[in-house]
Amino acid sequence: MTTEAGRRIALADDHPFMLLALRQLILAAGNLEFIGEATTGLEALTLVRSKRPDILIADIGMPKLSGLLLARRLGDDCPETKVIVLTAHDDAAHVKQALAAGVRGYLVKRSAPDTLVPAIKAVLAGGTFVDPLVAGHLFPRRRSRQASIGGLSERECEVLKMCAAGHSTKEIAAQMMLGIKSVETYRSRAMGKLGLKSRAEIVGFGLAQGWLA
């Protein structure tokens, strides 16, 4: 069967029942192609290197190579494959660690039946998806960070939006036809104006602004 480009999905989880449930959700979506599964992080690394899926959905706590270490490895080896992690953790600290590792989606297992397909669609569209159960914890409601985006220049705002959506500096530079140094400058200025300290906080600000909906 031929499927649309950009819809090839692989799974990695050391729990057979979770793999079965995830596979059924993917197949039920109708427009996603399931291309394989792994039960350890090292198996997942081999699977991705050989089949090059568009998205890998991985348990954050797999044996031999954790989901976060796997995401870091794939960011270097197979950057075209985006990683969505599944976890039981619903706190901001784990979300920030995952985003720092380069994942493009963070799902809490108990809500996966409702969030898996929306997360896949968001990431396929070039965005970042954070489970609604934890999104509210990611962006601390400090007054200094309630600043209006009206304080940003048009370029600063555009760069920040693309950063929040998970685009790399190189991708932003290419799309905006700017130099990498210019993109870094706009991002730094925007972060300074809004009091943001990390990529995780940029994503949190984007969620609060509705940019990633």
mmCIF file with all atom_site columns, C-alpha atoms in Angstrom:
data_model
loop_
_atom_site.group_PDB
_atom_site.id
_atom_site.type_symbol
_atom_site.label_atom_id
_atom_site.label_alt_id
_atom_site.label_comp_id
_atom_site.label_asym_id
_atom_site.label_entity_id
_atom_site.label_seq_id
_atom_site.pdbx_PDB_ins_code
_atom_site.Cartn_x
_atom_site.Cartn_y
_atom_site.Cartn_z
_atom_site.occupancy
_atom_site.B_iso_or_equiv
_atom_site.pdbx_formal_charge
_atom_site.auth_seq_id
_atom_site.auth_comp_id
_atom_site.auth_asym_id
_atom_site.auth_atom_id
_atom_site.pdbx_PDB_model_num
ATOM 1   C CA . MET A 1 1   ? 0.000  0.000  0.000  1.00 0.00 ? 1   MET A CA 1
ATOM 2   C CA . THR A 1 2   ? 1.293  3.462  -0.894 1.00 0.00 ? 2   THR A CA 1
ATOM 3   C CA . THR A 1 3   ? 0.947  6.138  1.753  1.00 0.00 ? 3   THR A CA 1
ATOM 4   C CA . GLU A 1 4   ? 1.515  9.870  1.768  1.00 0.00 ? 4   GLU A CA 1
ATOM 5   C CA . ALA A 1 5   ? 5.092  11.032 2.277  1.00 0.00 ? 5   ALA A CA 1
ATOM 6   C CA . GLY A 1 6   ? 6.013  11.988 5.804  1.00 0.00 ? 6   GLY A CA 1
ATOM 7   C CA . ARG A 1 7   ? 3.786  9.487  7.613  1.00 0.00 ? 7   ARG A CA 1
ATOM 8   C CA . ARG A 1 8   ? 6.088  6.523  8.367  1.00 0.00 ? 8   ARG A CA 1
ATOM 9   C CA . ILE A 1 9   ? 6.001  5.617  12.067 1.00 0.00 ? 9   ILE A CA 1
ATOM 10  C CA . ALA A 1 10  ? 8.174  3.302  14.186 1.00 0.00 ? 10  ALA A CA 1
ATOM 11  C CA . LEU A 1 11  ? 7.683  2.261  17.822 1.00 0.00 ? 11  LEU A CA 1
ATOM 12  C CA . ALA A 1 12  ? 10.050 1.439  20.674 1.00 0.00 ? 12  ALA A CA 1
ATOM 13  C CA . ASP A 1 13  ? 8.864  0.156  24.061 1.00 0.00 ? 13  ASP A CA 1
ATOM 14  C CA . ASP A 1 14  ? 9.898  -2.745 26.279 1.00 0.00 ? 14  ASP A CA 1
ATOM 15  C CA . HIS A 1 15  ? 6.309  -3.548 27.275 1.00 0.00 ? 15  HIS A CA 1
ATOM 16  C CA . PRO A 1 16  ? 4.524  -5.837 24.749 1.00 0.00 ? 16  PRO A CA 1
ATOM 17  C CA . PHE A 1 17  ? 1.035  -4.638 25.679 1.00 0.00 ? 17  PHE A CA 1
ATOM 18  C CA . MET A 1 18  ? 2.036  -1.001 25.231 1.00 0.00 ? 18  MET A CA 1
ATOM 19  C CA . LEU A 1 19  ? 3.514  -1.792 21.809 1.00 0.00 ? 19  LEU A CA 1
ATOM 20  C CA . LEU A 1 20  ? 0.286  -3.537 20.845 1.00 0.00 ? 20  LEU A CA 1
ATOM 21  C CA . ALA A 1 21  ? -1.867 -0.618 22.011 1.00 0.00 ? 21  ALA A CA 1
ATOM 22  C CA . LEU A 1 22  ? 0.276  1.955  20.213 1.00 0.00 ? 22  LEU A CA 1
ATOM 23  C CA . ARG A 1 23  ? 0.337  -0.096 17.025 1.00 0.00 ? 23  ARG A CA 1
ATOM 24  C CA . GLN A 1 24  ? -3.460 -0.359 17.054 1.00 0.00 ? 24  GLN A CA 1
ATOM 25  C CA . LEU A 1 25  ? -3.806 3.418  17.512 1.00 0.00 ? 25  LEU A CA 1
ATOM 26  C CA . ILE A 1 26  ? -1.499 4.064  14.564 1.00 0.00 ? 26  ILE A CA 1
ATOM 27  C CA . LEU A 1 27  ? -3.241 1.578  12.286 1.00 0.00 ? 27  LEU A CA 1
ATOM 28  C CA . ALA A 1 28  ? -6.671 2.904  13.288 1.00 0.00 ? 28  ALA A CA 1
ATOM 29  C CA . ALA A 1 29  ? -5.656 6.411  12.194 1.00 0.00 ? 29  ALA A CA 1
ATOM 30  C CA . GLY A 1 30  ? -5.818 5.177  8.605  1.00 0.00 ? 30  GLY A CA 1
ATOM 31  C CA . ASN A 1 31  ? -3.252 7.545  7.096  1.00 0.00 ? 31  ASN A CA 1
ATOM 32  C CA . LEU A 1 32  ? -0.154 6.452  9.030  1.00 0.00 ? 32  LEU A CA 1
ATOM 33  C CA . GLU A 1 33  ? 2.227  3.697  7.928  1.00 0.00 ? 33  GLU A CA 1
ATOM 34  C CA . PHE A 1 34  ? 3.577  1.471  10.705 1.00 0.00 ? 34  PHE A CA 1
ATOM 35  C CA . ILE A 1 35  ? 7.051  0.290  9.640  1.00 0.00 ? 35  ILE A CA 1
ATOM 36  C CA . GLY A 1 36  ? 8.452  -1.577 12.643 1.00 0.00 ? 36  GLY A CA 1
ATOM 37  C CA . GLU A 1 37  ? 9.032  -1.816 16.374 1.00 0.00 ? 37  GLU A CA 1
ATOM 38  C CA . ALA A 1 38  ? 11.823 -2.373 18.885 1.00 0.00 ? 38  ALA A CA 1
ATOM 39  C CA . THR A 1 39  ? 11.969 -3.419 22.534 1.00 0.00 ? 39  THR A CA 1
ATOM 40  C CA . THR A 1 40  ? 15.274 -1.801 23.554 1.00 0.00 ? 40  THR A CA 1
ATOM 41  C CA . GLY A 1 41  ? 16.946 1.497  22.822 1.00 0.00 ? 41  GLY A CA 1
ATOM 42  C CA . LEU A 1 42  ? 19.735 -0.163 20.855 1.00 0.00 ? 42  LEU A CA 1
ATOM 43  C CA . GLU A 1 43  ? 17.231 -2.092 18.733 1.00 0.00 ? 43  GLU A CA 1
ATOM 44  C CA . ALA A 1 44  ? 15.410 1.180  18.091 1.00 0.00 ? 44  ALA A CA 1
ATOM 45  C CA . LEU A 1 45  ? 18.641 2.844  16.970 1.00 0.00 ? 45  LEU A CA 1
ATOM 46  C CA . THR A 1 46  ? 19.268 0.025  14.484 1.00 0.00 ? 46  THR A CA 1
ATOM 47  C CA . LEU A 1 47  ? 15.655 0.152  13.284 1.00 0.00 ? 47  LEU A CA 1
ATOM 48  C CA . VAL A 1 48  ? 15.752 3.885  12.628 1.00 0.00 ? 48  VAL A CA 1
ATOM 49  C CA . ARG A 1 49  ? 19.114 3.732  10.879 1.00 0.00 ? 49  ARG A CA 1
ATOM 50  C CA . SER A 1 50  ? 17.865 1.017  8.524  1.00 0.00 ? 50  SER A CA 1
ATOM 51  C CA . LYS A 1 51  ? 14.288 2.154  7.827  1.00 0.00 ? 51  LYS A CA 1
ATOM 52  C CA . ARG A 1 52  ? 14.497 5.926  8.356  1.00 0.00 ? 52  ARG A CA 1
ATOM 53  C CA . PRO A 1 53  ? 10.971 6.530  9.698  1.00 0.00 ? 53  PRO A CA 1
ATOM 54  C CA . ASP A 1 54  ? 9.614  10.057 9.858  1.00 0.00 ? 54  ASP A CA 1
ATOM 55  C CA . ILE A 1 55  ? 8.691  9.614  13.519 1.00 0.00 ? 55  ILE A CA 1
ATOM 56  C CA . LEU A 1 56  ? 9.872  7.286  16.269 1.00 0.00 ? 56  LEU A CA 1
ATOM 57  C CA . ILE A 1 57  ? 7.605  6.947  19.300 1.00 0.00 ? 57  ILE A CA 1
ATOM 58  C CA . ALA A 1 58  ? 9.770  5.736  22.178 1.00 0.00 ? 58  ALA A CA 1
ATOM 59  C CA . ASP A 1 59  ? 9.377  4.881  25.853 1.00 0.00 ? 59  ASP A CA 1
ATOM 60  C CA . ILE A 1 60  ? 11.548 7.252  27.861 1.00 0.00 ? 60  ILE A CA 1
ATOM 61  C CA . GLY A 1 61  ? 12.803 4.442  30.136 1.00 0.00 ? 61  GLY A CA 1
ATOM 62  C CA . MET A 1 62  ? 13.836 1.660  27.762 1.00 0.00 ? 62  MET A CA 1
ATOM 63  C CA . PRO A 1 63  ? 16.668 -0.745 28.654 1.00 0.00 ? 63  PRO A CA 1
ATOM 64  C CA . LYS A 1 64  ? 20.153 -0.519 27.084 1.00 0.00 ? 64  LYS A CA 1
ATOM 65  C CA . LEU A 1 65  ? 19.570 3.007  25.775 1.00 0.00 ? 65  LEU A CA 1
ATOM 66  C CA . SER A 1 66  ? 16.986 5.360  27.295 1.00 0.00 ? 66  SER A CA 1
ATOM 67  C CA . GLY A 1 67  ? 14.546 7.318  25.186 1.00 0.00 ? 67  GLY A CA 1
ATOM 68  C CA . LEU A 1 68  ? 16.404 10.561 25.894 1.00 0.00 ? 68  LEU A CA 1
ATOM 69  C CA . LEU A 1 69  ? 19.830 9.163  25.019 1.00 0.00 ? 69  LEU A CA 1
ATOM 70  C CA . LEU A 1 70  ? 18.261 7.655  21.921 1.00 0.00 ? 70  LEU A CA 1
ATOM 71  C CA . ALA A 1 71  ? 16.854 11.054 20.932 1.00 0.00 ? 71  ALA A CA 1
ATOM 72  C CA . ARG A 1 72  ? 20.297 12.625 21.289 1.00 0.00 ? 72  ARG A CA 1
ATOM 73  C CA . ARG A 1 73  ? 21.904 9.899  19.166 1.00 0.00 ? 73  ARG A CA 1
ATOM 74  C CA . LEU A 1 74  ? 19.271 10.214 16.469 1.00 0.00 ? 74  LEU A CA 1
ATOM 75  C CA . GLY A 1 75  ? 19.643 13.985 16.452 1.00 0.00 ? 75  GLY A CA 1
ATOM 76  C CA . ASP A 1 76  ? 23.221 13.400 15.304 1.00 0.00 ? 76  ASP A CA 1
ATOM 77  C CA . ASP A 1 77  ? 22.783 10.267 13.175 1.00 0.00 ? 77  ASP A CA 1
ATOM 78  C CA . CYS A 1 78  ? 19.276 10.589 11.696 1.00 0.00 ? 78  CYS A CA 1
ATOM 79  C CA . PRO A 1 79  ? 18.030 14.166 12.181 1.00 0.00 ? 79  PRO A CA 1
ATOM 80  C CA . GLU A 1 80  ? 15.201 13.618 9.705  1.00 0.00 ? 80  GLU A CA 1
ATOM 81  C CA . THR A 1 81  ? 13.565 11.208 12.183 1.00 0.00 ? 81  THR A CA 1
ATOM 82  C CA . LYS A 1 82  ? 11.682 13.109 14.883 1.00 0.00 ? 82  LYS A CA 1
ATOM 83  C CA . VAL A 1 83  ? 11.249 11.542 18.315 1.00 0.00 ? 83  VAL A CA 1
ATOM 84  C CA . ILE A 1 84  ? 8.112  11.540 20.463 1.00 0.00 ? 84  ILE A CA 1
ATOM 85  C CA . VAL A 1 85  ? 8.655  10.119 23.953 1.00 0.00 ? 85  VAL A CA 1
ATOM 86  C CA . LEU A 1 86  ? 6.158  8.315  26.171 1.00 0.00 ? 86  LEU A CA 1
ATOM 87  C CA . THR A 1 87  ? 6.486  8.431  29.950 1.00 0.00 ? 87  THR A CA 1
ATOM 88  C CA . ALA A 1 88  ? 4.632  8.113  33.239 1.00 0.00 ? 88  ALA A CA 1
ATOM 89  C CA . HIS A 1 89  ? 6.218  11.372 34.451 1.00 0.00 ? 89  HIS A CA 1
ATOM 90  C CA . ASP A 1 90  ? 3.988  14.454 34.330 1.00 0.00 ? 90  ASP A CA 1
ATOM 91  C CA . ASP A 1 91  ? 6.286  17.059 35.899 1.00 0.00 ? 91  ASP A CA 1
ATOM 92  C CA . ALA A 1 92  ? 8.030  20.040 34.315 1.00 0.00 ? 92  ALA A CA 1
ATOM 93  C CA . ALA A 1 93  ? 11.543 18.801 35.117 1.00 0.00 ? 93  ALA A CA 1
ATOM 94  C CA . HIS A 1 94  ? 11.170 15.717 32.932 1.00 0.00 ? 94  HIS A CA 1
ATOM 95  C CA . VAL A 1 95  ? 9.618  17.753 30.103 1.00 0.00 ? 95  VAL A CA 1
ATOM 96  C CA . LYS A 1 96  ? 12.551 20.163 30.141 1.00 0.00 ? 96  LYS A CA 1
ATOM 97  C CA . GLN A 1 97  ? 15.054 17.291 30.085 1.00 0.00 ? 97  GLN A CA 1
ATOM 98  C CA . ALA A 1 98  ? 13.256 15.756 27.120 1.00 0.00 ? 98  ALA A CA 1
ATOM 99  C CA . LEU A 1 99  ? 13.111 18.991 25.132 1.00 0.00 ? 99  LEU A CA 1
ATOM 100 C CA . ALA A 1 100 ? 16.776 19.617 25.871 1.00 0.00 ? 100 ALA A CA 1
ATOM 101 C CA . ALA A 1 101 ? 17.527 16.157 24.444 1.00 0.00 ? 101 ALA A CA 1
ATOM 102 C CA . GLY A 1 102 ? 15.863 17.163 21.196 1.00 0.00 ? 102 GLY A CA 1
ATOM 103 C CA . VAL A 1 103 ? 12.525 15.344 21.374 1.00 0.00 ? 103 VAL A CA 1
ATOM 104 C CA . ARG A 1 104 ? 9.667  16.882 19.410 1.00 0.00 ? 104 ARG A CA 1
ATOM 105 C CA . GLY A 1 105 ? 6.817  15.382 21.411 1.00 0.00 ? 105 GLY A CA 1
ATOM 106 C CA . TYR A 1 106 ? 6.241  14.515 25.082 1.00 0.00 ? 106 TYR A CA 1
ATOM 107 C CA . LEU A 1 107 ? 3.289  12.273 25.978 1.00 0.00 ? 107 LEU A CA 1
ATOM 108 C CA . VAL A 1 108 ? 2.103  10.952 29.332 1.00 0.00 ? 108 VAL A CA 1
ATOM 109 C CA . LYS A 1 109 ? 1.173  7.289  28.913 1.00 0.00 ? 109 LYS A CA 1
ATOM 110 C CA . ARG A 1 110 ? -2.213 7.487  30.590 1.00 0.00 ? 110 ARG A CA 1
ATOM 111 C CA . SER A 1 111 ? -3.415 10.075 28.076 1.00 0.00 ? 111 SER A CA 1
ATOM 112 C CA . ALA A 1 112 ? -1.764 8.502  25.010 1.00 0.00 ? 112 ALA A CA 1
ATOM 113 C CA . PRO A 1 113 ? -5.042 7.131  23.566 1.00 0.00 ? 113 PRO A CA 1
ATOM 114 C CA . ASP A 1 114 ? -6.231 10.731 23.159 1.00 0.00 ? 114 ASP A CA 1
ATOM 115 C CA . THR A 1 115 ? -2.952 12.511 22.413 1.00 0.00 ? 115 THR A CA 1
ATOM 116 C CA . LEU A 1 116 ? -0.896 10.126 20.263 1.00 0.00 ? 116 LEU A CA 1
ATOM 117 C CA . VAL A 1 117 ? -2.400 10.917 16.859 1.00 0.00 ? 117 VAL A CA 1
ATOM 118 C CA . PRO A 1 118 ? -2.622 14.709 17.482 1.00 0.00 ? 118 PRO A CA 1
ATOM 119 C CA . ALA A 1 119 ? 1.031  14.623 18.576 1.00 0.00 ? 119 ALA A CA 1
ATOM 120 C CA . ILE A 1 120 ? 2.072  12.771 15.423 1.00 0.00 ? 120 ILE A CA 1
ATOM 121 C CA . LYS A 1 121 ? 0.196  15.258 13.236 1.00 0.00 ? 121 LYS A CA 1
ATOM 122 C CA . ALA A 1 122 ? 1.732  18.233 15.036 1.00 0.00 ? 122 ALA A CA 1
ATOM 123 C CA . VAL A 1 123 ? 5.267  16.883 14.683 1.00 0.00 ? 123 VAL A CA 1
ATOM 124 C CA . LEU A 1 124 ? 4.747  15.905 11.033 1.00 0.00 ? 124 LEU A CA 1
ATOM 125 C CA . ALA A 1 125 ? 3.656  19.502 10.427 1.00 0.00 ? 125 ALA A CA 1
ATOM 126 C CA . GLY A 1 126 ? 6.967  20.713 11.856 1.00 0.00 ? 126 GLY A CA 1
ATOM 127 C CA . GLY A 1 127 ? 5.754  21.558 15.341 1.00 0.00 ? 127 GLY A CA 1
ATOM 128 C CA . THR A 1 128 ? 6.377  20.466 18.916 1.00 0.00 ? 128 THR A CA 1
ATOM 129 C CA . PHE A 1 129 ? 3.717  18.722 21.024 1.00 0.00 ? 129 PHE A CA 1
ATOM 130 C CA . VAL A 1 130 ? 3.632  18.662 24.826 1.00 0.00 ? 130 VAL A CA 1
ATOM 131 C CA . ASP A 1 131 ? 0.918  16.651 26.569 1.00 0.00 ? 131 ASP A CA 1
ATOM 132 C CA . PRO A 1 132 ? -1.772 18.992 27.948 1.00 0.00 ? 132 PRO A CA 1
ATOM 133 C CA . LEU A 1 133 ? -1.382 17.227 31.320 1.00 0.00 ? 133 LEU A CA 1
ATOM 134 C CA . VAL A 1 134 ? 2.066  18.800 31.707 1.00 0.00 ? 134 VAL A CA 1
ATOM 135 C CA . ALA A 1 135 ? 1.981  21.829 29.420 1.00 0.00 ? 135 ALA A CA 1
ATOM 136 C CA . GLY A 1 136 ? 0.627  24.010 32.210 1.00 0.00 ? 136 GLY A CA 1
ATOM 137 C CA . HIS A 1 137 ? 3.620  23.180 34.421 1.00 0.00 ? 137 HIS A CA 1
ATOM 138 C CA . LEU A 1 138 ? 6.157  24.025 31.749 1.00 0.00 ? 138 LEU A CA 1
ATOM 139 C CA . PHE A 1 139 ? 5.611  27.751 31.723 1.00 0.00 ? 139 PHE A CA 1
ATOM 140 C CA . PRO A 1 140 ? 5.816  29.304 35.210 1.00 0.00 ? 140 PRO A CA 1
ATOM 141 C CA . ARG A 1 141 ? 3.334  32.123 35.557 1.00 0.00 ? 141 ARG A CA 1
ATOM 142 C CA . ARG A 1 142 ? 5.728  34.793 36.675 1.00 0.00 ? 142 ARG A CA 1
ATOM 143 C CA . ARG A 1 143 ? 4.757  38.367 36.061 1.00 0.00 ? 143 ARG A CA 1
ATOM 144 C CA . SER A 1 144 ? 8.005  39.112 34.228 1.00 0.00 ? 144 SER A CA 1
ATOM 145 C CA . ARG A 1 145 ? 7.106  36.409 31.728 1.00 0.00 ? 145 ARG A CA 1
ATOM 146 C CA . GLN A 1 146 ? 3.596  37.632 31.086 1.00 0.00 ? 146 GLN A CA 1
ATOM 147 C CA . ALA A 1 147 ? 5.127  40.287 28.864 1.00 0.00 ? 147 ALA A CA 1
ATOM 148 C CA . SER A 1 148 ? 3.240  41.049 25.693 1.00 0.00 ? 148 SER A CA 1
ATOM 149 C CA . ILE A 1 149 ? 4.872  39.928 22.468 1.00 0.00 ? 149 ILE A CA 1
ATOM 150 C CA . GLY A 1 150 ? 4.221  43.507 21.384 1.00 0.00 ? 150 GLY A CA 1
ATOM 151 C CA . GLY A 1 151 ? 7.625  44.249 22.886 1.00 0.00 ? 151 GLY A CA 1
ATOM 152 C CA . LEU A 1 152 ? 9.282  42.071 20.243 1.00 0.00 ? 152 LEU A CA 1
ATOM 153 C CA . SER A 1 153 ? 10.192 43.154 16.749 1.00 0.00 ? 153 SER A CA 1
ATOM 154 C CA . GLU A 1 154 ? 8.538  41.305 13.867 1.00 0.00 ? 154 GLU A CA 1
ATOM 155 C CA . ARG A 1 155 ? 11.740 39.366 13.165 1.00 0.00 ? 155 ARG A CA 1
ATOM 156 C CA . GLU A 1 156 ? 12.284 38.503 16.843 1.00 0.00 ? 156 GLU A CA 1
ATOM 157 C CA . CYS A 1 157 ? 8.728  37.210 17.124 1.00 0.00 ? 157 CYS A CA 1
ATOM 158 C CA . GLU A 1 158 ? 8.991  35.135 13.948 1.00 0.00 ? 158 GLU A CA 1
ATOM 159 C CA . VAL A 1 159 ? 12.283 33.572 15.025 1.00 0.00 ? 159 VAL A CA 1
ATOM 160 C CA . LEU A 1 160 ? 10.888 32.788 18.488 1.00 0.00 ? 160 LEU A CA 1
ATOM 161 C CA . LYS A 1 161 ? 7.773  31.160 17.008 1.00 0.00 ? 161 LYS A CA 1
ATOM 162 C CA . MET A 1 162 ? 9.877  28.921 14.784 1.00 0.00 ? 162 MET A CA 1
ATOM 163 C CA . CYS A 1 163 ? 12.156 28.088 17.715 1.00 0.00 ? 163 CYS A CA 1
ATOM 164 C CA . ALA A 1 164 ? 9.130  27.123 19.831 1.00 0.00 ? 164 ALA A CA 1
ATOM 165 C CA . ALA A 1 165 ? 7.924  24.875 17.003 1.00 0.00 ? 165 ALA A CA 1
ATOM 166 C CA . GLY A 1 166 ? 11.187 22.959 17.170 1.00 0.00 ? 166 GLY A CA 1
ATOM 167 C CA . HIS A 1 167 ? 13.017 24.303 14.113 1.00 0.00 ? 167 HIS A CA 1
ATOM 168 C CA . SER A 1 168 ? 16.804 24.388 14.248 1.00 0.00 ? 168 SER A CA 1
ATOM 169 C CA . THR A 1 169 ? 18.815 27.578 13.786 1.00 0.00 ? 169 THR A CA 1
ATOM 170 C CA . LYS A 1 170 ? 19.854 26.357 10.339 1.00 0.00 ? 170 LYS A CA 1
ATOM 171 C CA . GLU A 1 171 ? 16.239 25.665 9.321  1.00 0.00 ? 171 GLU A CA 1
ATOM 172 C CA . ILE A 1 172 ? 15.106 29.086 10.542 1.00 0.00 ? 172 ILE A CA 1
ATOM 173 C CA . ALA A 1 173 ? 17.931 30.801 8.681  1.00 0.00 ? 173 ALA A CA 1
ATOM 174 C CA . ALA A 1 174 ? 17.019 29.007 5.450  1.00 0.00 ? 174 ALA A CA 1
ATOM 175 C CA . GLN A 1 175 ? 13.289 29.733 5.700  1.00 0.00 ? 175 GLN A CA 1
ATOM 176 C CA . MET A 1 176 ? 13.751 33.385 6.649  1.00 0.00 ? 176 MET A CA 1
ATOM 177 C CA . MET A 1 177 ? 16.679 33.871 4.253  1.00 0.00 ? 177 MET A CA 1
ATOM 178 C CA . LEU A 1 178 ? 18.899 35.132 7.066  1.00 0.00 ? 178 LEU A CA 1
ATOM 179 C CA . GLY A 1 179 ? 22.395 34.293 8.236  1.00 0.00 ? 179 GLY A CA 1
ATOM 180 C CA . ILE A 1 180 ? 22.779 31.918 11.160 1.00 0.00 ? 180 ILE A CA 1
ATOM 181 C CA . LYS A 1 181 ? 24.364 34.687 13.252 1.00 0.00 ? 181 LYS A CA 1
ATOM 182 C CA . SER A 1 182 ? 21.349 36.930 12.591 1.00 0.00 ? 182 SER A CA 1
ATOM 183 C CA . VAL A 1 183 ? 18.935 34.213 13.716 1.00 0.00 ? 183 VAL A CA 1
ATOM 184 C CA . GLU A 1 184 ? 20.955 33.686 16.892 1.00 0.00 ? 184 GLU A CA 1
ATOM 185 C CA . THR A 1 185 ? 20.901 37.431 17.561 1.00 0.00 ? 185 THR A CA 1
ATOM 186 C CA . TYR A 1 186 ? 17.125 37.739 17.083 1.00 0.00 ? 186 TYR A CA 1
ATOM 187 C CA . ARG A 1 187 ? 16.520 34.714 19.320 1.00 0.00 ? 187 ARG A CA 1
ATOM 188 C CA . SER A 1 188 ? 18.836 36.036 22.024 1.00 0.00 ? 188 SER A CA 1
ATOM 189 C CA . ARG A 1 189 ? 17.166 39.459 21.993 1.00 0.00 ? 189 ARG A CA 1
ATOM 190 C CA . ALA A 1 190 ? 13.688 37.936 22.186 1.00 0.00 ? 190 ALA A CA 1
ATOM 191 C CA . MET A 1 191 ? 14.668 35.646 25.054 1.00 0.00 ? 191 MET A CA 1
ATOM 192 C CA . GLY A 1 192 ? 16.215 38.569 26.913 1.00 0.00 ? 192 GLY A CA 1
ATOM 193 C CA . LYS A 1 193 ? 13.107 40.728 26.527 1.00 0.00 ? 193 LYS A CA 1
ATOM 194 C CA . LEU A 1 194 ? 10.846 37.925 27.785 1.00 0.00 ? 194 LEU A CA 1
ATOM 195 C CA . GLY A 1 195 ? 13.148 36.555 30.485 1.00 0.00 ? 195 GLY A CA 1
ATOM 196 C CA . LEU A 1 196 ? 13.394 33.127 28.868 1.00 0.00 ? 196 LEU A CA 1
ATOM 197 C CA . LYS A 1 197 ? 16.446 31.042 29.736 1.00 0.00 ? 197 LYS A CA 1
ATOM 198 C CA . SER A 1 198 ? 16.181 27.822 27.720 1.00 0.00 ? 198 SER A CA 1
ATOM 199 C CA . ARG A 1 199 ? 14.575 26.097 24.744 1.00 0.00 ? 199 ARG A CA 1
ATOM 200 C CA . ALA A 1 200 ? 12.108 24.456 27.123 1.00 0.00 ? 200 ALA A CA 1
ATOM 201 C CA . GLU A 1 201 ? 10.972 27.886 28.316 1.00 0.00 ? 201 GLU A CA 1
ATOM 202 C CA . ILE A 1 202 ? 10.641 29.062 24.704 1.00 0.00 ? 202 ILE A CA 1
ATOM 203 C CA . VAL A 1 203 ? 8.342  26.099 24.045 1.00 0.00 ? 203 VAL A CA 1
ATOM 204 C CA . GLY A 1 204 ? 6.420  26.898 27.231 1.00 0.00 ? 204 GLY A CA 1
ATOM 205 C CA . PHE A 1 205 ? 5.983  30.512 26.157 1.00 0.00 ? 205 PHE A CA 1
ATOM 206 C CA . GLY A 1 206 ? 4.811  29.335 22.741 1.00 0.00 ? 206 GLY A CA 1
ATOM 207 C CA . LEU A 1 207 ? 2.240  27.065 24.366 1.00 0.00 ? 207 LEU A CA 1
ATOM 208 C CA . ALA A 1 208 ? 1.008  29.932 26.557 1.00 0.00 ? 208 ALA A CA 1
ATOM 209 C CA . GLN A 1 209 ? 0.652  32.148 23.483 1.00 0.00 ? 209 GLN A CA 1
ATOM 210 C CA . GLY A 1 210 ? -1.230 29.479 21.529 1.00 0.00 ? 210 GLY A CA 1
ATOM 211 C CA . TRP A 1 211 ? 1.471  29.220 18.874 1.00 0.00 ? 211 TRP A CA 1
ATOM 212 C CA . LEU A 1 212 ? 1.637  25.425 19.089 1.00 0.00 ? 212 LEU A CA 1
ATOM 213 C CA . ALA A 1 213 ? -2.062 24.656 19.231 1.00 0.00 ? 213 ALA A CA 1
#
